[in-house]
Tab-separated table of C-alpha atoms in Angstrom:
chain	number	residue	atom	x	y	z
A	734	MET	CA	2.453	17.806	29.404
A	735	LYS	CA	1.261	20.674	31.557
A	736	THR	CA	-0.810	19.880	34.634
A	737	GLU	CA	-4.462	20.869	34.942
A	738	ARG	CA	-3.451	23.561	37.431
A	739	GLU	CA	-0.975	25.062	34.993
A	740	THR	CA	-3.467	25.124	32.133
A	741	ASP	CA	-6.152	26.647	34.375
A	742	ARG	CA	-3.747	29.416	35.338
A	743	ALA	CA	-2.850	30.013	31.681
A	744	VAL	CA	-6.512	30.179	30.703
A	745	GLU	CA	-7.155	32.799	33.381
A	746	LEU	CA	-4.095	34.830	32.412
A	747	TYR	CA	-4.056	34.630	28.642
A	748	ALA	CA	-7.568	33.780	27.427
A	749	ASP	CA	-8.412	37.453	26.843
A	750	LEU	CA	-5.103	38.130	25.102
A	751	VAL	CA	-5.517	35.169	22.768
A	752	ARG	CA	-9.102	36.100	22.091
A	753	ARG	CA	-8.149	39.655	21.166
A	754	ILE	CA	-5.341	38.609	18.832
A	755	CYS	CA	-7.709	36.179	17.161
A	756	PHE	CA	-10.275	38.904	16.809
A	757	VAL	CA	-7.828	41.403	15.337
A	758	HIS	CA	-6.175	38.896	13.064
A	759	LEU	CA	-9.201	36.937	11.861
A	760	LYS	CA	-11.868	39.629	12.133
A	761	ASN	CA	-14.596	37.041	11.919
A	762	GLN	CA	-15.468	36.559	15.574
A	763	TYR	CA	-16.866	33.063	15.075
A	764	ASP	CA	-13.638	31.824	13.571
A	765	THR	CA	-11.671	32.759	16.676
A	766	GLU	CA	-12.928	29.778	18.667
A	767	ASP	CA	-10.940	27.172	16.744
A	768	VAL	CA	-7.665	29.047	17.094
A	769	PHE	CA	-8.460	29.821	20.722
A	770	GLN	CA	-8.608	26.103	21.511
A	771	THR	CA	-5.634	25.237	19.316
A	772	VAL	CA	-3.372	27.689	21.155
A	773	PHE	CA	-4.207	26.314	24.589
A	774	LEU	CA	-3.883	22.727	23.419
A	775	LYS	CA	-0.402	23.640	22.180
A	776	TYR	CA	0.353	25.180	25.520
A	777	MET	CA	-0.827	22.043	27.320
A	778	THR	CA	1.548	19.847	25.334
A	779	HIS	CA	4.413	22.378	25.276
A	780	MET	CA	7.449	20.689	26.811
A	781	GLY	CA	9.670	23.745	27.267
A	782	THR	CA	9.812	26.038	30.267
A	783	PHE	CA	9.374	29.805	30.340
A	784	GLU	CA	12.050	32.042	31.822
A	785	SER	CA	9.561	34.696	32.903
A	786	ALA	CA	5.970	35.874	32.640
A	787	ASP	CA	6.961	38.122	29.722
A	788	HIS	CA	8.525	35.168	27.967
A	789	GLU	CA	5.342	33.177	28.455
A	790	LYS	CA	3.158	36.029	27.202
A	791	ALA	CA	5.376	36.458	24.152
A	792	TRP	CA	5.054	32.718	23.492
A	793	PHE	CA	1.250	33.005	23.555
A	794	ILE	CA	1.305	35.967	21.179
A	795	ARG	CA	3.613	34.252	18.725
A	796	VAL	CA	1.752	30.928	18.802
A	797	THR	CA	-1.601	32.678	18.435
A	798	LEU	CA	-0.444	34.719	15.436
A	799	ASN	CA	0.958	31.570	13.801
A	800	ALA	CA	-2.228	29.637	14.539
A	801	CYS	CA	-4.294	32.453	12.999
A	802	THR	CA	-2.144	32.417	9.874
A	803	ASP	CA	-2.397	28.619	9.646
A	804	TRP	CA	-6.112	28.807	10.137
A	805	LEU	CA	-6.513	31.364	7.367
A	806	ARG	CA	-4.485	29.148	5.062
A	807	SER	CA	-6.489	26.069	5.797
A	808	LEU	CA	-9.394	25.437	3.494
A	809	THR	CA	-11.252	23.171	5.813
A	810	ARG	CA	-12.821	24.734	8.829
A	811	HIS	CA	-13.552	22.498	11.793
A	812	ARG	CA	-15.809	24.137	14.246
A	813	HIS	CA	-16.433	22.646	17.667
A	814	LEU	CA	-18.049	25.683	19.192
A	815	PRO	CA	-21.395	24.999	20.897
A	816	LEU	CA	-24.057	27.181	19.334
A	817	GLU	CA	-25.113	28.706	22.644
A	818	LEU	CA	-21.616	30.156	23.113
A	819	LEU	CA	-21.942	32.180	19.970
A	820	ALA	CA	-24.712	34.212	21.493
A	821	GLU	CA	-22.362	35.421	24.209
A	822	GLU	CA	-19.764	36.741	21.787
A	823	PRO	CA	-19.223	40.507	21.733
A	824	ALA	CA	-20.778	40.509	18.337
A	825	ALA	CA	-21.132	44.219	17.945
A	826	VAL	CA	-17.655	45.165	19.143
A	827	ALA	CA	-16.383	46.509	15.895
A	828	ALA	CA	-19.617	48.279	15.066
A	829	ASP	CA	-19.948	49.913	18.478
A	830	THR	CA	-16.432	51.238	18.844
A	831	GLY	CA	-16.582	53.909	16.260
A	832	GLY	CA	-14.203	54.139	13.391
A	833	VAL	CA	-10.842	53.456	15.060
A	834	LEU	CA	-11.123	49.748	15.630
A	835	ALA	CA	-12.969	49.289	12.361
A	836	ALA	CA	-10.161	51.133	10.577
A	837	VAL	CA	-7.496	49.000	12.311
A	838	LEU	CA	-9.358	45.828	11.388
A	839	ALA	CA	-9.509	47.075	7.806
A	840	LEU	CA	-5.711	47.402	7.617
A	841	PRO	CA	-3.703	44.825	5.708
A	842	GLU	CA	-2.653	41.942	7.981
A	843	LYS	CA	1.029	42.927	8.182
A	844	TYR	CA	0.156	46.438	9.465
A	845	ARG	CA	-2.710	45.273	11.655
A	846	ASP	CA	-0.518	43.015	13.799
A	847	VAL	CA	2.190	45.580	14.513
A	848	ILE	CA	-0.345	48.328	15.235
A	849	TYR	CA	-2.146	46.056	17.671
A	850	LEU	CA	1.045	44.900	19.402
A	851	HIS	CA	2.388	48.421	19.689
A	852	TYR	CA	-0.718	50.406	20.577
A	853	TYR	CA	-2.681	47.883	22.585
A	854	GLU	CA	-0.112	45.514	24.079
A	855	GLY	CA	2.505	48.223	24.453
A	856	TYR	CA	5.415	46.450	22.828
A	857	THR	CA	8.269	48.482	21.362
A	858	ALA	CA	9.443	48.043	17.810
A	859	PRO	CA	12.496	45.940	18.808
A	860	GLU	CA	10.250	43.734	20.962
A	861	ILE	CA	7.768	43.318	18.116
A	862	ALA	CA	10.663	42.470	15.800
A	863	ALA	CA	11.783	39.757	18.209
A	864	LEU	CA	8.219	38.459	18.593
A	865	LEU	CA	7.487	38.268	14.902
A	866	GLY	CA	10.959	37.232	13.836
A	867	ARG	CA	11.319	40.332	11.629
A	868	ARG	CA	13.963	42.982	11.356
A	869	GLU	CA	13.461	46.096	13.453
A	870	SER	CA	13.532	48.292	10.363
A	871	THR	CA	10.693	46.262	8.911
A	872	VAL	CA	8.618	46.767	12.043
A	873	TYR	CA	9.319	50.524	12.022
A	874	THR	CA	8.296	50.709	8.397
A	875	ARG	CA	5.094	48.787	9.003
A	876	LEU	CA	4.207	50.897	12.008
A	877	ALA	CA	4.756	54.085	10.011
A	878	ARG	CA	2.738	52.892	7.044
A	879	GLY	CA	-0.033	51.554	9.273
A	880	ARG	CA	-0.231	54.850	11.082
A	881	ALA	CA	-0.293	56.744	7.788
A	882	LEU	CA	-3.153	54.593	6.515
A	883	LEU	CA	-5.105	55.151	9.719
A	884	LYS	CA	-4.536	58.899	9.584
A	885	THR	CA	-5.728	58.968	6.019
A	886	GLN	CA	-8.910	57.173	7.019
A	887	LEU	CA	-9.555	58.707	10.403
A	888	GLY	CA	-7.936	62.138	10.219
A	889	GLY	CA	-7.792	63.731	13.682
A	890	GLU	CA	-9.560	60.849	15.303
A	891	TRP	CA	-6.276	58.894	15.267
A	892	GLU	CA	-3.823	59.825	18.089
B	70	MET	CA	-6.243	56.947	26.066
B	71	ASN	CA	-5.358	53.885	24.102
B	72	PRO	CA	-6.728	54.352	20.611
B	73	LEU	CA	-7.608	50.674	20.578
B	74	HIS	CA	-9.421	50.774	23.920
B	75	ALA	CA	-12.440	49.286	22.204
B	76	LEU	CA	-10.575	45.976	22.225
B	77	ASN	CA	-11.055	45.870	25.982
B	78	GLU	CA	-14.508	44.590	25.201
B	79	VAL	CA	-13.123	41.583	23.425
B	80	ARG	CA	-12.784	39.051	26.191
B	81	ALA	CA	-13.129	35.383	26.623
B	82	THR	CA	-16.427	34.843	28.372
B	83	ASP	CA	-16.676	32.584	31.396
B	84	ARG	CA	-18.549	30.028	29.369
B	85	ALA	CA	-15.901	30.134	26.667
B	86	LYS	CA	-13.247	29.521	29.308
B	87	GLU	CA	-15.292	26.686	30.774
B	88	ASN	CA	-15.676	25.166	27.369
B	89	LEU	CA	-11.943	25.536	26.782
B	90	ARG	CA	-11.116	23.847	30.097
B	91	ALA	CA	-13.440	20.983	29.223
B	92	GLN	CA	-11.681	20.611	25.849
B	93	LEU	CA	-8.298	20.591	27.545
B	94	THR	CA	-9.425	18.035	30.114
B	95	ALA	CA	-10.753	15.777	27.369
B	96	ALA	CA	-7.539	16.175	25.397
B	97	ARG	CA	-5.475	15.408	28.469
B	98	ALA	CA	-7.513	12.260	29.117
B	99	ARG	CA	-7.051	11.144	25.519
B	100	GLN	CA	-3.298	11.603	25.785
B	101	THR	CA	-2.963	10.026	29.232
B	102	HIS	CA	-5.306	7.124	28.583
B	103	PRO	CA	-5.405	6.473	24.850
B	104	ARG	CA	-8.910	5.527	23.854
B	105	PHE	CA	-9.351	1.880	23.107
B	106	PHE	CA	-10.597	1.450	19.595
B	107	PRO	CA	-12.327	-1.885	19.362
B	108	THR	CA	-12.132	-1.559	15.617
B	109	ARG	CA	-8.329	-1.527	15.661
B	110	PRO	CA	-7.786	-5.166	16.650
B	111	LEU	CA	-10.605	-6.101	14.306
B	112	ALA	CA	-8.950	-4.233	11.465
B	113	LEU	CA	-5.612	-5.803	12.306
B	114	THR	CA	-7.190	-9.237	12.380
B	115	ALA	CA	-8.901	-8.558	9.059
B	116	CYS	CA	-5.594	-7.387	7.544
B	117	ALA	CA	-3.796	-10.435	8.896
B	118	ALA	CA	-6.537	-12.680	7.542
B	119	ALA	CA	-6.399	-10.964	4.149
B	120	LEU	CA	-2.623	-11.304	4.067
B	121	ALA	CA	-2.857	-14.947	5.077
B	122	LEU	CA	-5.462	-15.502	2.357
B	123	CYS	CA	-3.265	-13.792	-0.236
B	124	ALA	CA	-0.202	-15.724	0.875
B	125	GLY	CA	-2.252	-18.915	0.916
B	126	GLY	CA	-3.641	-18.122	-2.519
B	127	VAL	CA	-0.186	-17.479	-3.955
B	128	TRP	CA	1.110	-20.642	-2.312
B	129	ALA	CA	-1.852	-22.656	-3.609
B	130	TRP	CA	-1.411	-21.217	-7.102
B	131	ARG	CA	2.307	-21.825	-7.246
B	132	SER	CA	2.378	-25.270	-5.650
B	133	PRO	CA	2.591	-28.023	-8.252
B	134	THR	CA	0.159	-30.888	-7.734
B	135	ALA	CA	0.259	-32.726	-11.061
B	136	TYR	CA	2.447	-33.158	-14.119
B	137	ILE	CA	1.713	-34.083	-17.719
B	138	SER	CA	4.431	-35.219	-20.073
B	139	VAL	CA	3.530	-34.845	-23.738
B	140	ASP	CA	5.831	-36.792	-26.023
B	141	VAL	CA	5.967	-37.346	-29.759
B	142	ASN	CA	9.381	-36.341	-30.731
B	143	PRO	CA	9.099	-33.061	-29.036
B	144	SER	CA	9.005	-33.781	-25.320
B	145	VAL	CA	7.339	-31.200	-23.128
B	146	GLU	CA	6.202	-31.281	-19.568
B	147	LEU	CA	3.351	-29.299	-18.114
B	148	THR	CA	3.248	-28.583	-14.394
B	149	LEU	CA	-0.247	-28.085	-12.992
B	150	ASN	CA	-1.427	-26.508	-9.750
B	151	ARG	CA	-4.371	-27.638	-7.638
B	152	PHE	CA	-6.687	-25.667	-9.913
B	153	ASP	CA	-5.474	-27.699	-12.909
B	154	ARG	CA	-3.862	-24.626	-14.383
B	155	VAL	CA	-0.512	-24.819	-16.107
B	156	ILE	CA	2.045	-23.060	-13.924
B	157	ASP	CA	5.083	-24.184	-15.892
B	158	ALA	CA	5.806	-25.620	-19.341
B	159	CYS	CA	9.231	-26.996	-20.094
B	160	GLY	CA	10.777	-28.558	-23.160
B	161	TYR	CA	13.012	-31.612	-22.612
B	162	ASN	CA	14.601	-31.802	-26.024
B	163	GLU	CA	15.454	-29.344	-28.747
B	164	ASP	CA	12.113	-29.760	-30.535
B	165	GLY	CA	10.186	-29.398	-27.309
B	166	ILE	CA	12.026	-26.218	-26.382
B	167	GLU	CA	11.400	-24.769	-29.809
B	168	VAL	CA	7.690	-25.577	-29.785
B	169	LEU	CA	7.215	-23.896	-26.413
B	170	SER	CA	9.262	-20.851	-27.300
B	171	ASP	CA	6.338	-19.277	-29.178
B	172	LEU	CA	3.472	-20.887	-27.339
B	173	PRO	CA	2.242	-19.096	-24.237
B	174	ILE	CA	0.288	-21.719	-22.318
B	175	THR	CA	1.197	-20.843	-18.758
B	176	GLY	CA	-1.896	-19.977	-16.741
B	177	LYS	CA	-4.269	-21.902	-19.008
B	178	TYR	CA	-6.498	-24.728	-17.893
B	179	TYR	CA	-4.651	-27.925	-18.747
B	180	THR	CA	-7.087	-29.106	-21.448
B	181	ASP	CA	-6.937	-25.680	-23.103
B	182	ALA	CA	-3.158	-25.808	-22.895
B	183	VAL	CA	-3.081	-29.259	-24.516
B	184	ASP	CA	-5.516	-28.099	-27.216
B	185	ALA	CA	-3.273	-25.126	-27.887
B	186	LEU	CA	-0.235	-27.380	-28.028
B	187	LEU	CA	-1.850	-29.921	-30.387
B	188	SER	CA	-3.014	-27.212	-32.748
B	189	ASP	CA	0.260	-25.350	-32.759
B	190	THR	CA	1.800	-25.203	-36.229
B	191	ASP	CA	5.236	-26.192	-34.981
B	192	PHE	CA	3.887	-29.099	-32.980
B	193	VAL	CA	1.502	-30.358	-35.671
B	194	GLN	CA	4.364	-31.071	-38.051
B	195	TYR	CA	5.443	-33.893	-35.721
B	196	LEU	CA	1.966	-35.394	-35.649
B	197	GLY	CA	2.228	-37.426	-38.808
B	198	LYS	CA	0.483	-40.646	-39.702
B	199	ASP	CA	2.872	-42.908	-37.792
B	200	CYS	CA	3.405	-40.685	-34.807
B	201	ALA	CA	2.873	-41.948	-31.280
B	202	LEU	CA	1.407	-39.111	-29.292
B	203	THR	CA	1.643	-40.080	-25.631
B	204	PHE	CA	0.495	-38.387	-22.486
B	205	THR	CA	2.043	-39.524	-19.223
B	206	VAL	CA	0.511	-38.256	-16.037
B	207	ILE	CA	1.600	-37.882	-12.432
B	208	ALA	CA	-1.226	-36.866	-10.134
B	209	ASP	CA	-3.184	-37.904	-7.066
B	210	ASP	CA	-6.236	-38.405	-9.239
B	211	ILE	CA	-4.791	-39.781	-12.436
B	212	GLU	CA	-8.100	-40.980	-13.863
B	213	THR	CA	-9.715	-37.558	-13.788
B	214	LEU	CA	-6.712	-35.984	-15.450
B	215	GLN	CA	-6.620	-38.684	-18.129
B	216	THR	CA	-10.335	-38.298	-18.772
B	217	GLY	CA	-9.766	-34.587	-19.261
B	218	LEU	CA	-6.932	-35.260	-21.689
B	219	GLN	CA	-9.082	-37.687	-23.676
B	220	SER	CA	-11.629	-34.929	-24.162
B	221	CYS	CA	-9.055	-32.751	-25.877
B	222	ASN	CA	-9.597	-32.157	-29.596
B	223	GLY	CA	-6.342	-33.710	-30.783
B	224	TYR	CA	-6.405	-36.751	-28.519
B	225	GLN	CA	-8.708	-38.893	-30.671
B	226	LYS	CA	-7.567	-37.317	-33.903
B	227	TYR	CA	-3.982	-38.410	-33.380
B	228	ASP	CA	-4.891	-41.657	-31.640
B	229	ALA	CA	-3.023	-40.663	-28.506
B	230	SER	CA	-2.259	-42.890	-25.541
B	231	SER	CA	-2.010	-42.002	-21.887
B	232	TYR	CA	-0.002	-43.569	-19.094
B	233	ALA	CA	0.679	-43.024	-15.438
B	234	SER	CA	4.000	-42.367	-13.820
B	235	THR	CA	5.465	-41.516	-10.449
B	236	ALA	CA	7.332	-38.619	-8.877
B	237	GLU	CA	10.393	-40.857	-8.414
B	238	CYS	CA	10.456	-41.680	-12.096
B	239	ARG	CA	10.111	-37.991	-12.943
B	240	GLU	CA	13.050	-37.123	-10.736
B	241	GLU	CA	15.138	-39.864	-12.286
B	242	ALA	CA	14.120	-38.803	-15.777
B	243	HIS	CA	15.141	-35.215	-15.171
B	244	HIS	CA	18.414	-36.403	-13.693
B	245	ASN	CA	19.096	-38.070	-17.025
B	246	GLY	CA	17.763	-35.180	-19.108
B	247	PHE	CA	14.482	-36.794	-20.224
B	248	SER	CA	10.846	-35.948	-19.870
B	249	PHE	CA	9.280	-38.528	-17.594
B	250	GLY	CA	6.964	-39.676	-20.396
B	251	LYS	CA	9.820	-40.608	-22.667
B	252	TYR	CA	11.795	-42.021	-19.763
B	253	GLU	CA	8.880	-44.309	-18.899
B	254	ALA	CA	8.971	-45.633	-22.451
B	255	TYR	CA	12.719	-46.136	-22.194
B	256	GLN	CA	12.319	-48.022	-18.924
B	257	ALA	CA	9.634	-50.184	-20.517
B	258	LEU	CA	12.007	-51.011	-23.346
B	259	CYS	CA	14.728	-51.946	-20.866
B	260	GLN	CA	12.356	-54.242	-19.026
B	261	VAL	CA	11.551	-56.239	-22.169
B	262	GLY	CA	15.260	-56.613	-22.961
B	263	GLY	CA	15.697	-53.729	-25.352
B	264	SER	CA	19.240	-52.834	-26.273
B	265	VAL	CA	19.072	-49.067	-26.594
B	266	SER	CA	21.400	-46.795	-24.656
B	267	LEU	CA	20.203	-43.605	-22.998
B	268	ASP	CA	22.062	-41.491	-25.539
B	269	GLU	CA	20.535	-43.427	-28.440
B	270	CYS	CA	17.133	-43.063	-26.819
B	271	ARG	CA	17.447	-39.306	-26.981
B	272	ASP	CA	17.339	-39.441	-30.782
B	273	LEU	CA	14.378	-41.798	-30.989
B	274	THR	CA	10.822	-40.665	-31.420
B	275	MET	CA	8.112	-42.162	-29.261
B	276	ALA	CA	6.897	-44.141	-32.269
B	277	GLN	CA	10.351	-45.663	-32.709
B	278	LEU	CA	10.592	-46.507	-29.016
B	279	GLN	CA	7.233	-48.249	-29.123
B	280	GLN	CA	8.263	-50.226	-32.208
B	281	GLU	CA	11.400	-51.320	-30.341
B	282	ILE	CA	9.287	-52.505	-27.441
B	283	LYS	CA	6.952	-54.395	-29.747
B	284	ALA	CA	9.916	-55.975	-31.483
B	285	CYS	CA	11.355	-57.112	-28.190
B	286	LEU	CA	8.015	-58.632	-27.273
B	287	GLY	CA	7.946	-60.420	-30.611
B	288	HIS	CA	5.108	-58.364	-32.024
B	289	GLY	CA	7.152	-56.815	-34.786
B	290	SER	CA	10.622	-55.995	-35.923
B	291	ALA	CA	12.847	-53.211	-34.804
B	292	PRO	CA	13.457	-50.682	-37.553
B	293	GLN	CA	16.593	-49.363	-35.897
B	294	SER	CA	18.946	-52.163	-37.013
B	295	GLU	CA	21.944	-49.959	-36.415
B	296	PHE	CA	21.472	-50.200	-32.612
B	297	ASP	CA	24.403	-51.938	-30.995
B	298	ASP	CA	24.144	-55.176	-29.101
B	299	GLU	CA	24.833	-53.805	-25.691
B	300	ASN	CA	22.172	-54.297	-23.129
B	301	CYS	CA	19.941	-51.418	-22.175
B	302	GLU	CA	22.081	-48.909	-20.294
B	303	GLN	CA	21.307	-48.720	-16.605
B	304	PRO	CA	20.196	-45.245	-15.649
B	305	SER	CA	22.244	-43.410	-13.092
B	306	ALA	CA	19.570	-43.736	-10.455
B	307	SER	CA	17.461	-46.683	-9.455
B	308	PRO	CA	14.551	-47.213	-11.819
B	309	GLY	CA	11.012	-46.560	-10.655
B	310	HIS	CA	8.204	-48.962	-11.240
B	311	HIS	CA	6.596	-49.033	-14.647
B	312	GLY	CA	5.241	-51.779	-16.868
B	313	ALA	CA	6.526	-52.511	-20.309
B	314	ASP	CA	3.136	-53.784	-21.264
B	315	HIS	CA	1.821	-50.294	-20.703
B	316	HIS	CA	3.765	-48.939	-23.572
B	317	ALA	CA	3.758	-52.039	-25.700
B	318	GLY	CA	0.206	-53.074	-25.238
B	319	ASP	CA	-1.556	-50.323	-27.188
């Protein structure tokens, strides 16, 4: 089990990343809290070691995406979020950021993830393929189709 | 500019991080020092007690505490548990086996079982005018069991008799292939000087055995004139105690 120091460091480093993936993947901001906690609990009990910071970051991305998928599949929602925390959520993020983010959030899940990882996190297609456990060609296809959908919706506003 | 720059606004707030750290600390404490659930030992104790009760109940149900031998010509033995329920019914001659083959009496209260037996079509055919329906009982409280038997419908109707026996006699009887009720009668005959072998005894009805006893006591004549003159055959084990007057005196 990871020490308190290790988990504190991970919270500082990856809390924003996990929160963003949750937000992009789940859309419902209130649902992100459960996955947020699940990911860090998994990290705390993770027995393996990370070869590098990139390896660790990739682990967080992969675990968060899986946790989001699991969460969406689960029918029972257990919320442990104190009510006062909800008030601090960036509730109007999607509404305030114009059409781009809203359009990305409206994409089908398989396009949304690769668009986010490529455009926001800066991963290349081969890296995304390794992260998601997909073939590179699949990632390229999804990126192209995601981009096409965004262009259709946003026109010149995209890129 | 990153087209998704708006996501920069999505951050974990300080309070969210604090809350997360608190959750992790609590989880760590749970894993390091597993919470003591006072209900767990209680539940285990309750389970153990329930299991012990079940095992005790099964043991109590299956443990024989009394035996009733019902003899006319058919010889059957009923084994009773401490609740006076029949836990086993066994025929000790061909007729007895046949009667029981179609008569499910296991699990019944002993008086109900005897009522069922005495009203069974197969059994009734042996209960003629000159029959000698005998009940022989082995129990700690023989009187209570005999009183119960006397309350059975067929007891008075067929002018039945009841006797007491012992576990030793039962064991000896089984060793020789008899019900202990019939074996008691045989022993009684031997004691008054009867000259019937064990093999010959197998073919005699209880009525015939009682007539032999009466004849030996000088109260009548033996109808079985074809019996040989040999003395009563000694059983293969030592005889238990039993009184000839018991069987002859009724």
